[in-house]
Tab-separated table of C-alpha atoms in Angstrom:
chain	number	residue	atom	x	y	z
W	750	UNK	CA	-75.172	51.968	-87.005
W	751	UNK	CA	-72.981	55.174	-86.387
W	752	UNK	CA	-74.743	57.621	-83.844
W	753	UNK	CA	-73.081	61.086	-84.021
W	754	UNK	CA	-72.234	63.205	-81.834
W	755	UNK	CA	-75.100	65.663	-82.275
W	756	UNK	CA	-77.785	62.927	-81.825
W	757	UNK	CA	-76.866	62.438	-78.734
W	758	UNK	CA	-76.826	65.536	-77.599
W	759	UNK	CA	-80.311	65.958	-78.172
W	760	UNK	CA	-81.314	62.649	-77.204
W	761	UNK	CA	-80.010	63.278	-73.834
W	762	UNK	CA	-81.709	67.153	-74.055
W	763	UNK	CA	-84.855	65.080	-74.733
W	764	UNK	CA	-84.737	63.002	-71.518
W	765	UNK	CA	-83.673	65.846	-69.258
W	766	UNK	CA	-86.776	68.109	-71.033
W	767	UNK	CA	-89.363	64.950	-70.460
W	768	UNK	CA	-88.071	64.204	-66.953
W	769	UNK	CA	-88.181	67.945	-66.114
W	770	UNK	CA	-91.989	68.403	-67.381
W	771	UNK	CA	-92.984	65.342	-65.475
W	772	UNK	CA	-91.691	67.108	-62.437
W	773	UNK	CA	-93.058	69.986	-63.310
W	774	UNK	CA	-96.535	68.283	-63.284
W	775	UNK	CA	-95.994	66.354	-60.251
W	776	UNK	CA	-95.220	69.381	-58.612
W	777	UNK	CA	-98.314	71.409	-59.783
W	778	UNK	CA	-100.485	68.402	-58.429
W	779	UNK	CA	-98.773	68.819	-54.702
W	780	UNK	CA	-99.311	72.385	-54.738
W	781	UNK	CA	-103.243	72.807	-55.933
W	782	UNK	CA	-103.818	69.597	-53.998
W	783	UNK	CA	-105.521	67.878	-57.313
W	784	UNK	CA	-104.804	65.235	-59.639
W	785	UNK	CA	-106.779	67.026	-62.745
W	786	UNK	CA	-105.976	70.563	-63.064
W	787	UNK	CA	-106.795	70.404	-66.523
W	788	UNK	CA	-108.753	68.343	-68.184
W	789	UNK	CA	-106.175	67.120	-71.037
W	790	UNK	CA	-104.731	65.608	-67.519
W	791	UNK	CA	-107.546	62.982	-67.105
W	792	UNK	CA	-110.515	63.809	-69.759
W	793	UNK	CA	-112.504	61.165	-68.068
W	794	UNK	CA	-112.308	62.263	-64.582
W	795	UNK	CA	-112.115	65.937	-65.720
W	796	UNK	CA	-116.281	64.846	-67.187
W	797	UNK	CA	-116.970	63.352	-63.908
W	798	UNK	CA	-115.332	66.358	-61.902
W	799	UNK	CA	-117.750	69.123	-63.598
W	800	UNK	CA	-120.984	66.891	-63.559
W	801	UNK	CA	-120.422	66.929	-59.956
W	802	UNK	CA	-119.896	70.562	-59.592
W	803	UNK	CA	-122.922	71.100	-61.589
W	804	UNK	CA	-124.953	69.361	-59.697
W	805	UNK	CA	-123.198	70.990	-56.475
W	806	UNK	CA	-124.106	74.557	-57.921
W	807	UNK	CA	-128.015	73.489	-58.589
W	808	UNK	CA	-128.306	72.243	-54.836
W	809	UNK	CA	-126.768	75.754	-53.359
W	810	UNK	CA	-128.724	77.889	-56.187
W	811	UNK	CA	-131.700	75.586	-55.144
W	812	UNK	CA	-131.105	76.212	-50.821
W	813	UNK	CA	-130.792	79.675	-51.744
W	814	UNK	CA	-134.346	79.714	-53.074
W	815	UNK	CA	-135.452	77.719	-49.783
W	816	UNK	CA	-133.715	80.343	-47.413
W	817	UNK	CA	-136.124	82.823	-49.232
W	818	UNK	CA	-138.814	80.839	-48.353
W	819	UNK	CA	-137.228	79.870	-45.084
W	820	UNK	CA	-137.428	83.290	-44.295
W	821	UNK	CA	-141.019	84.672	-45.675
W	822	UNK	CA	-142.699	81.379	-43.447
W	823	UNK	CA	-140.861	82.454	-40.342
W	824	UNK	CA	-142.278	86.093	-40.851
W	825	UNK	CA	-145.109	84.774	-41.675
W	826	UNK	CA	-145.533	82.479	-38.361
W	827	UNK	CA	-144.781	85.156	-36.441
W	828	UNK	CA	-147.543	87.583	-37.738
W	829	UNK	CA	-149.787	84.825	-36.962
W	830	UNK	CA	-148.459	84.200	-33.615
W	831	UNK	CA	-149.166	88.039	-32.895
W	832	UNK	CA	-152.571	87.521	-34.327
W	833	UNK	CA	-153.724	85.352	-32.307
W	834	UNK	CA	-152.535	87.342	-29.080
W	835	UNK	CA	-154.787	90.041	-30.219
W	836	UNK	CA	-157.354	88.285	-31.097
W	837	UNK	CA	-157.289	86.653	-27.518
W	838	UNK	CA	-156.948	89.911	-25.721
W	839	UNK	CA	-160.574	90.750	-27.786
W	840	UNK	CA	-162.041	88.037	-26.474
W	841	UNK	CA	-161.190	88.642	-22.540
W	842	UNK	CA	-162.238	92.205	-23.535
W	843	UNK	CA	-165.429	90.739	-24.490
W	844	UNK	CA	-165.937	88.022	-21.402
W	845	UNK	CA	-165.411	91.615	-19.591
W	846	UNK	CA	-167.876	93.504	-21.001
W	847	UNK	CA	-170.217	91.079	-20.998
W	848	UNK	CA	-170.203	91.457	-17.016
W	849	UNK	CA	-173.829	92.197	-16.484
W	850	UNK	CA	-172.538	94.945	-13.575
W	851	UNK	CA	-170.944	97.047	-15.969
W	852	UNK	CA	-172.327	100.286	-17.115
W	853	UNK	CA	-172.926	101.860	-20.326
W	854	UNK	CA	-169.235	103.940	-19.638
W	855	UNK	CA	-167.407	101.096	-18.716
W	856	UNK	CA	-169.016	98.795	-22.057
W	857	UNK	CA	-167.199	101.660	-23.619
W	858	UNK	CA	-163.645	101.813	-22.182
W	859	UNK	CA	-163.947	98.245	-23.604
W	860	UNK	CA	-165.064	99.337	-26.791
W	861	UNK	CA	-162.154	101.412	-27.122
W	862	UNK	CA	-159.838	98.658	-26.204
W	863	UNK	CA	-161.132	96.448	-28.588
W	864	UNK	CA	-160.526	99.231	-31.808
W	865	UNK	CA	-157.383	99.664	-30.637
W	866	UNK	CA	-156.617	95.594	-30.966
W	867	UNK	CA	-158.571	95.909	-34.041
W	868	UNK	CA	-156.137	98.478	-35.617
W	869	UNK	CA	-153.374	96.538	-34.367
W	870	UNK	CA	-154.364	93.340	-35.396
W	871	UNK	CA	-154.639	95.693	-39.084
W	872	UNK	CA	-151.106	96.240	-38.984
W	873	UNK	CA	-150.388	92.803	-38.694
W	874	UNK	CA	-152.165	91.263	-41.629
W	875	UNK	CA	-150.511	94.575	-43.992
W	876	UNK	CA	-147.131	93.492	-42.288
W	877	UNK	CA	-143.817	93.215	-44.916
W	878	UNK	CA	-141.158	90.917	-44.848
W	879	UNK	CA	-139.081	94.243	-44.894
W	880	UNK	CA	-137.510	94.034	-48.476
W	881	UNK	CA	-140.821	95.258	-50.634
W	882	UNK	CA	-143.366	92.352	-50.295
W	883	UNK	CA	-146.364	91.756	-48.423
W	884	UNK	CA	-147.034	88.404	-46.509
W	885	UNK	CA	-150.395	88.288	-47.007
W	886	UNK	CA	-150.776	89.561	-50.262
W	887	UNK	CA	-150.914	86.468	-52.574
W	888	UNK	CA	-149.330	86.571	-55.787
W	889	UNK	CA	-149.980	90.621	-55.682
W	890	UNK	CA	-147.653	90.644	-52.940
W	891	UNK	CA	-146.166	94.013	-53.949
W	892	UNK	CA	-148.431	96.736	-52.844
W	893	UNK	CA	-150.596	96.377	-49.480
W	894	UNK	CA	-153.414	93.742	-49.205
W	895	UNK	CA	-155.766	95.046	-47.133
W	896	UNK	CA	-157.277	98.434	-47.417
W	897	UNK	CA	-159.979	99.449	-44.565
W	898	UNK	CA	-162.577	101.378	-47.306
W	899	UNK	CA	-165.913	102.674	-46.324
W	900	UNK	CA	-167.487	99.846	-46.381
W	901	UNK	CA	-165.271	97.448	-44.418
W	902	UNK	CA	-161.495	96.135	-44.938
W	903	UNK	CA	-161.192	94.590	-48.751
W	904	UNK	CA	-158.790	92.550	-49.911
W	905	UNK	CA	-156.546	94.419	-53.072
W	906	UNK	CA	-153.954	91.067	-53.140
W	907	UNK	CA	-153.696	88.239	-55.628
W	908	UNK	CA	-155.397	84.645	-54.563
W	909	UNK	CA	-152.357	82.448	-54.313
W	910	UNK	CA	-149.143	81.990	-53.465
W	911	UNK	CA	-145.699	82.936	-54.761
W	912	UNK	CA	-143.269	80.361	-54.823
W	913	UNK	CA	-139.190	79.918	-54.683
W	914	UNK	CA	-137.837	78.620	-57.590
W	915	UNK	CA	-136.185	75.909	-55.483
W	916	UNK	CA	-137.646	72.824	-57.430
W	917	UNK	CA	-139.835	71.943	-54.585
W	918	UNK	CA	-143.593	73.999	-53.755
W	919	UNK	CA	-142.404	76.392	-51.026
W	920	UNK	CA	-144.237	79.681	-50.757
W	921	UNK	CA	-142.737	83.126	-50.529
W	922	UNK	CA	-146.271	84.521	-49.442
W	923	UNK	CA	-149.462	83.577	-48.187
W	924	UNK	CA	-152.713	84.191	-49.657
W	925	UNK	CA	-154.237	86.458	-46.601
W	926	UNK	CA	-158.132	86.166	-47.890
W	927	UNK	CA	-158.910	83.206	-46.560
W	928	UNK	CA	-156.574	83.818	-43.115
W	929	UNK	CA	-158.609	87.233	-42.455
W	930	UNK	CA	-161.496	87.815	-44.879
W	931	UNK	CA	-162.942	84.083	-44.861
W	932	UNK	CA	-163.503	82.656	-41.429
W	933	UNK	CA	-166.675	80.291	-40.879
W	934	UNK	CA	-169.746	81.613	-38.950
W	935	UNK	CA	-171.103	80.441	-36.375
W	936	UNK	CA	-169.518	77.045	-34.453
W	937	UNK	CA	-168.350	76.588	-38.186
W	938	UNK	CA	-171.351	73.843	-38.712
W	939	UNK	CA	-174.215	76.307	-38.124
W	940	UNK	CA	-174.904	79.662	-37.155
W	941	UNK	CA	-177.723	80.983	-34.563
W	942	UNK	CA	-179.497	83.875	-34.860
W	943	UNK	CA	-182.075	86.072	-33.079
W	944	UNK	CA	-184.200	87.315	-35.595
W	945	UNK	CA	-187.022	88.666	-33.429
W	946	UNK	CA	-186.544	88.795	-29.514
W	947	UNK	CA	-189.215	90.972	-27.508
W	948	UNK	CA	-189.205	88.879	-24.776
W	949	UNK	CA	-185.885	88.322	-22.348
W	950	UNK	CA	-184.195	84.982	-23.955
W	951	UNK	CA	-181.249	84.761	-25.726
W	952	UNK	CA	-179.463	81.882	-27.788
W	953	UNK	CA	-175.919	80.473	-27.794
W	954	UNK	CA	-173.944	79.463	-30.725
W	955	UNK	CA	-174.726	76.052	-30.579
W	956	UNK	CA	-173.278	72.917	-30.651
W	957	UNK	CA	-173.161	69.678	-33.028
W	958	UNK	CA	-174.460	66.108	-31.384
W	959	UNK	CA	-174.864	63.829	-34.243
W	960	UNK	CA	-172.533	64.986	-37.368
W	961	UNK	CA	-174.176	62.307	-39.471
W	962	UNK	CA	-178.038	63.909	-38.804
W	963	UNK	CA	-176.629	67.188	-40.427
W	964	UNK	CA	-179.206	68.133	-43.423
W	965	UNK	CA	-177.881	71.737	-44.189
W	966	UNK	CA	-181.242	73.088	-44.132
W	967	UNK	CA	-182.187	76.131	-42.447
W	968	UNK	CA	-184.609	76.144	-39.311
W	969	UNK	CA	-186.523	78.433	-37.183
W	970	UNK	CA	-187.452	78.461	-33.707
W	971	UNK	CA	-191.037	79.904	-33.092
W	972	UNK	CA	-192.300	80.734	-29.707
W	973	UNK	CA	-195.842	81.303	-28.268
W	974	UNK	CA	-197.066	82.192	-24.976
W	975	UNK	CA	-200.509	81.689	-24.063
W	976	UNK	CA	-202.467	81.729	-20.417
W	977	UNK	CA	-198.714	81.677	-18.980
W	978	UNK	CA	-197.622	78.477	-20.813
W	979	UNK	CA	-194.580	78.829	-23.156
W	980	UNK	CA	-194.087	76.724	-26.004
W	981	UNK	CA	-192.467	76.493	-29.317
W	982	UNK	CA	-192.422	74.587	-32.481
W	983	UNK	CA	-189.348	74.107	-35.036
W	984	UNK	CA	-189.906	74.754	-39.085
W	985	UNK	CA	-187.277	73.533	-41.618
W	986	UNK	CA	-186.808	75.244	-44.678
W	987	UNK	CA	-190.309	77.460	-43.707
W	988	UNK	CA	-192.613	74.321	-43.391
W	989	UNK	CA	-193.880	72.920	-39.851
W	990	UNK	CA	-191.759	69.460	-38.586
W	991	UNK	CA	-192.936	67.061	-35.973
W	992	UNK	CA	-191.487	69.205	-33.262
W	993	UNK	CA	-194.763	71.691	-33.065
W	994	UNK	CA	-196.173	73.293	-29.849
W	995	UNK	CA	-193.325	71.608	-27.118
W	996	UNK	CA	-193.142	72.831	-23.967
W	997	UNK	CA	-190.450	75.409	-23.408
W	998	UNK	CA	-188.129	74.989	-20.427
W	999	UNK	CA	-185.622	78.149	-20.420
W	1000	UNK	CA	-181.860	77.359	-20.448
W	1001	UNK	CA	-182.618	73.508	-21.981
W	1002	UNK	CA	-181.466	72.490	-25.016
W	1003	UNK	CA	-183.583	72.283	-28.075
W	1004	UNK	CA	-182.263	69.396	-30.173
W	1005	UNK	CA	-182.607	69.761	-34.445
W	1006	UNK	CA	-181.307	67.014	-36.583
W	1007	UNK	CA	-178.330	66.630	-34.424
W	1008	UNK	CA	-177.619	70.026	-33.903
W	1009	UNK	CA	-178.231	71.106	-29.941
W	1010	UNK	CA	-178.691	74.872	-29.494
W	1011	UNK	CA	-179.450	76.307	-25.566
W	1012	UNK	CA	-182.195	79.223	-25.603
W	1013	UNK	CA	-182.351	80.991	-22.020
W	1014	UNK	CA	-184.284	83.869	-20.418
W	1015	UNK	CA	-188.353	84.168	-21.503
W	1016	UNK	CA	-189.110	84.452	-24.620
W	1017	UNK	CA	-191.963	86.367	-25.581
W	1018	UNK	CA	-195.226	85.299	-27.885
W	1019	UNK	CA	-194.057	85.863	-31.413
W	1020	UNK	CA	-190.175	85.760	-30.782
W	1021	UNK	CA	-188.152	83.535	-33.471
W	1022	UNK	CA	-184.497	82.468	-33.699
W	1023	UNK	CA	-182.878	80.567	-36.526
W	1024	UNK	CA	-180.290	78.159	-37.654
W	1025	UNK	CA	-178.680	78.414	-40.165
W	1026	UNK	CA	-175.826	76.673	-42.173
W	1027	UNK	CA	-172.388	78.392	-41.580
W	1028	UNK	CA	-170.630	80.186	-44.665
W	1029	UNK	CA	-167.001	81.372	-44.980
W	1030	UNK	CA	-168.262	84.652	-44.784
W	1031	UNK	CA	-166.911	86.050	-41.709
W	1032	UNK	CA	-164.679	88.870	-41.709
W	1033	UNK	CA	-162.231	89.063	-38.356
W	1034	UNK	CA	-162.225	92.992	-38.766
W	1035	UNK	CA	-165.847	93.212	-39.337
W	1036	UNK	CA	-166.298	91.199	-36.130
W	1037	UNK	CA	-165.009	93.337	-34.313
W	1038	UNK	CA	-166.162	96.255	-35.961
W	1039	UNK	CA	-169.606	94.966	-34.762
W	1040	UNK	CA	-168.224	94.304	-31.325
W	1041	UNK	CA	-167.231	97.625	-30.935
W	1042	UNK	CA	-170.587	99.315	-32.568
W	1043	UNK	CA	-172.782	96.822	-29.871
W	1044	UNK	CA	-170.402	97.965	-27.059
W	1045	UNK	CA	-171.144	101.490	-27.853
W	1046	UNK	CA	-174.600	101.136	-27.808
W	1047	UNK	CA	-176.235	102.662	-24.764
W	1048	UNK	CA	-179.182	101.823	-22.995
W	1049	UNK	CA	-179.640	98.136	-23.917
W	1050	UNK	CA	-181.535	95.661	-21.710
W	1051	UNK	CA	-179.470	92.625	-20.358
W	1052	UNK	CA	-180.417	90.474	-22.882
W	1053	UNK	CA	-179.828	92.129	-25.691
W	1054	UNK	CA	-176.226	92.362	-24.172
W	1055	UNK	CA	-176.235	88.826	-23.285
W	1056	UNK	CA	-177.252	87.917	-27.038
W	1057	UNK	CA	-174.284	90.188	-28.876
W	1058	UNK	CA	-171.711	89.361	-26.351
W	1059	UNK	CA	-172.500	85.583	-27.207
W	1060	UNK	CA	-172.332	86.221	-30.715
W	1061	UNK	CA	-169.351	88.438	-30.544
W	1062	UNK	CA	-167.585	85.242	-28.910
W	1063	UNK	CA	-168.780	83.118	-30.965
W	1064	UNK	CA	-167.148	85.287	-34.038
W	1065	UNK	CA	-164.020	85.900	-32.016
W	1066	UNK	CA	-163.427	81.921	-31.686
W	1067	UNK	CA	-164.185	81.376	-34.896
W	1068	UNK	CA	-161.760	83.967	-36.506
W	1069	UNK	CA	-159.216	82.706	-33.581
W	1070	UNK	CA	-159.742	78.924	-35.002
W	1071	UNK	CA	-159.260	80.468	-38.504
W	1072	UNK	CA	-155.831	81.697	-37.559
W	1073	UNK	CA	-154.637	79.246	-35.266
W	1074	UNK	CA	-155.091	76.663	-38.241
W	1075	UNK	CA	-153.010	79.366	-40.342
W	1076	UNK	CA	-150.426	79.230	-38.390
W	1077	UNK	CA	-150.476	75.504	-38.334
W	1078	UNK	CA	-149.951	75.256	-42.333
W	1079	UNK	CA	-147.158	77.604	-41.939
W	1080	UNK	CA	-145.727	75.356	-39.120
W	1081	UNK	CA	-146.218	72.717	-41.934
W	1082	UNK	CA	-144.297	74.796	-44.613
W	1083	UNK	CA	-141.504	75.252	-42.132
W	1084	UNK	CA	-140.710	71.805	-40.855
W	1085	UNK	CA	-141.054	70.513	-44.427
W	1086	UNK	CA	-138.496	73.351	-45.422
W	1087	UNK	CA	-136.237	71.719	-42.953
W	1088	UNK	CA	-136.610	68.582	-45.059
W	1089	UNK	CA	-135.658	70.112	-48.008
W	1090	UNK	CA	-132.975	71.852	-46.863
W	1091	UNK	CA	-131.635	68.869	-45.018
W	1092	UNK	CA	-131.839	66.757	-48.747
W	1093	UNK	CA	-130.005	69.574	-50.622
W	1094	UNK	CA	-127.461	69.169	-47.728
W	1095	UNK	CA	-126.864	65.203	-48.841
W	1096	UNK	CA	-126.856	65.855	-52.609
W	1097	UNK	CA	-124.718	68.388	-51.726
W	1098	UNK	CA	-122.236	66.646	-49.932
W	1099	UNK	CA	-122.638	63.620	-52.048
W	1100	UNK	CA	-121.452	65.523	-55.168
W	1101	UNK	CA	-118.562	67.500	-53.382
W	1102	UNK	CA	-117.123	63.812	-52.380
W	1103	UNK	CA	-118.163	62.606	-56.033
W	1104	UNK	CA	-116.137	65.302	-57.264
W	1105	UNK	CA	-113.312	65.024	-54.884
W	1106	UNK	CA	-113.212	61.332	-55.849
W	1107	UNK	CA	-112.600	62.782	-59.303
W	1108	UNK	CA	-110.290	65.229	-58.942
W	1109	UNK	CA	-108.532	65.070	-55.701
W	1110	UNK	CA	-104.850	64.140	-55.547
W	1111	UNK	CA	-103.447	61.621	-52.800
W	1112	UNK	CA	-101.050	63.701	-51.081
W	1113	UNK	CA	-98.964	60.663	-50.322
W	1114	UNK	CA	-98.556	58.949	-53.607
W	1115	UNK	CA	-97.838	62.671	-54.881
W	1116	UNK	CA	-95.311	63.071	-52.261
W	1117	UNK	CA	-93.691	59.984	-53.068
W	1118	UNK	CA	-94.274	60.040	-57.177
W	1119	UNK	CA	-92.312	63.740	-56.486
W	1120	UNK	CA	-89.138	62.195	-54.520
W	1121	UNK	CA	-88.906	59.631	-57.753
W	1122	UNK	CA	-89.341	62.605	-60.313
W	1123	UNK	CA	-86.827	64.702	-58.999
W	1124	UNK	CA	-84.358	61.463	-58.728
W	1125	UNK	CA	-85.161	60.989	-62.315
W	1126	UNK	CA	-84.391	64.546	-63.035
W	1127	UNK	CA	-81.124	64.695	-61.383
W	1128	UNK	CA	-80.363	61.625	-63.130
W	1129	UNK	CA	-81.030	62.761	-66.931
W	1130	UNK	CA	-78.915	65.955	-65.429
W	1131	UNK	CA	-76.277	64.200	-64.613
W	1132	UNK	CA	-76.228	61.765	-68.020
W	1133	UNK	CA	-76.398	65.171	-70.211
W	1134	UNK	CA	-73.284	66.577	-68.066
W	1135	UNK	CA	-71.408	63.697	-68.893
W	1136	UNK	CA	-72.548	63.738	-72.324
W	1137	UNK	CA	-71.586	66.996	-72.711
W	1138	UNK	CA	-68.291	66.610	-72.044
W	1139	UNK	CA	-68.022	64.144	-75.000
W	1140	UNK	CA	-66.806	67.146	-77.785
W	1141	UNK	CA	-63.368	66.499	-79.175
W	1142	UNK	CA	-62.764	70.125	-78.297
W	1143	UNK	CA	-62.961	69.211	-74.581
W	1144	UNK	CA	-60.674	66.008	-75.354
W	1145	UNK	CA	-58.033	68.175	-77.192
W	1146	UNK	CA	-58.028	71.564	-74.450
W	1147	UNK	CA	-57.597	68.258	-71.840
């Protein structure tokens, strides 16, 4: 078969192209550090390369989300934390005023004290997380939750919580009614009262002795004193029990259906005090609204100090409980953020290496496959040099 002249020529052009473009690409792969920089290189692994970065984007798009909520929770735990301060610092106001040497003036200078916590602790529960929202305020996070009207604070929020669009139920806010607005009265079983009190007693808040004798009625506690002998009988619901006409001993216990409540001082013929089931009524500002109103009240007898500095306490430590258990959710919210971050830190890793794994060149079977392609280059070089000097017109000017 005759093979001119020309045909060579271009075979040999051919080689020296083809060994020049696999240099080329050998080269490119050394200097971006990858063995697919496009995916005619390696369609397969070029797929498997941008699954993996797909999957790397959702995981930082998705910690982005839980820094948000990262963020609003610490806020969030800190309000609380400076909550309950305050709310402490009202209730060593109160064990203060309740000292029975105090006057009328100094009740007041405690007063005083305990509006100022009051306003402070006001602040708090309207605080911001400093870019627009409210951490209190629900799902109406963006204008202030709490609004002290005429008639007490009210709560203008959503009920709710927003959340971060993370995948996972992390809040952005927290839903500040029941925090502030819905506290249990009472010891948070029951709550005592002192509906008529002529005489000198006074009741405490009570504690719980059997949980499993609870009924949820409502009871009263009658007194009557006749020739000098005090006594008093128990009605539940408004009708007489078995517990009619005992003998009264003041400061012991009177024990209802295992509920145990202490009545001291005298009581007077006539005087009454119930018990009644607890609600999540109680309102932390209107607590200590009252506080304040009963500290400002001159000319009260001991016992009717005793009895509202007992129930102020008894308010105060409920409304404390109310935020200490708060703060514990948010605690919650924040160590289970640390989860989720810490699993968007695997699947992130995991798809960088599945990616790498994909993609990624090794440097020294590049650095080696470039040493053979450049031999092979200079090799098809050299063969097309030669064959260039071939042409008759080189033979005949020789």
């Amino acid at each position: 078969m005759r093979i001119s002249t020309a045909n060579t020529y271009q075979s040999s052009l051919d080689a020296l192209v083809d060994r020049k473009a696999s240099l080329d690409q050998v080269e490119q792969q050394l200097t971006t550090g990858k063995r697919v920089n496009r995916a005619s290189d390696d369609p397969a692994s070029a797929a498997r390369a941008e699954r993996a970065l797909a999957s790397e984007r959702r995981a930082v798009s998705s910690q982005r989300a839980v820094d948000a909520s990262s963020n609003a929770m610490a806020l969030t735990e800190s309000a609380l934390g400076d909550a309950t301060e305050l709310l402490q610092s009202a209730r060593e106001a109160l064990l203060a005023a309740g000292n029975a040497s105090y006057s009328d003036a100094e009740r007041s200078v405690k007063a005083n004290e305990l509006a100022a916590l009051r306003q402070q602790l006001f602040a708090v529960a309207n605080r911001s997380d400093g870019a627009g929202s409210y951490l209190f305020g629900g799902q109406g996070a963006n204008q202030q939750p709490f609004v002290d009207a005429a008639g007490g604070v009210q709560f203008h929020g959503t009920s709710g919580t927003t959340q971060a669009a993370s995948g996972e139920e992390l809040p952005l806010t927290m839903d500040g009614q029941p925090t502030w607005l819905q506290a249990r009265t009472g010891n948070g079983v029951f709550e005592t009262r002192a509906v008529t009190s002529t005489g000198s007693a006074w009741i405490d808040p009570g504690s719980v002795t059997n949980p499993s004798q609870i009924t949820g009625s409502s009871y009263s506690i009658q007194f009557t004193v006749a020739s000098g002998a005090t006594t008093y009988s128990v009605l539940k619901g408004g009708l007489p029990t078995t517990q009619a006409n005992l003998a009264f001993t003041p400061g012991q216990a009177v024990q209802i259906d295992g509920m145990s409540a202490k009545i001291s001082g005298a009581p007077a013929n006539g005087d009454r005090f119930d018990i009644v089931p607890s609600t999540a009524s109680l309102n932390v500002f209107d607590a200590l609204d009252k506080a304040v109103a009963d500290l400002n009240t001159p000319g009260r007898t001991g016992t009717q100090i005793q009895q509202t500095n007992s129930s102020s306490l008894s308010q105060i430590d409920s409304v404390l409980g109310q935020t200490i258990s708060a703060r514990s959710a948010v605690g919650a919210t924040l160590a289970r953020i640390d989860n989720v971050t810490g699993r968007l830190a695997a699947l992130k890793l995991s798809s960088q290496t599945a990616r790498a794994n994909a993609e990624d060149l090794d440097m020294t079977q590049a650095i080696s496959d470039v040493g053979n392609q450049q031999t092979g280059y200079d090799a098809a070089l050299k063969a097309y040099s030669m064959v260039q000097r071939l042409s008759l017109f080189n033979y005949l000017s020789s």
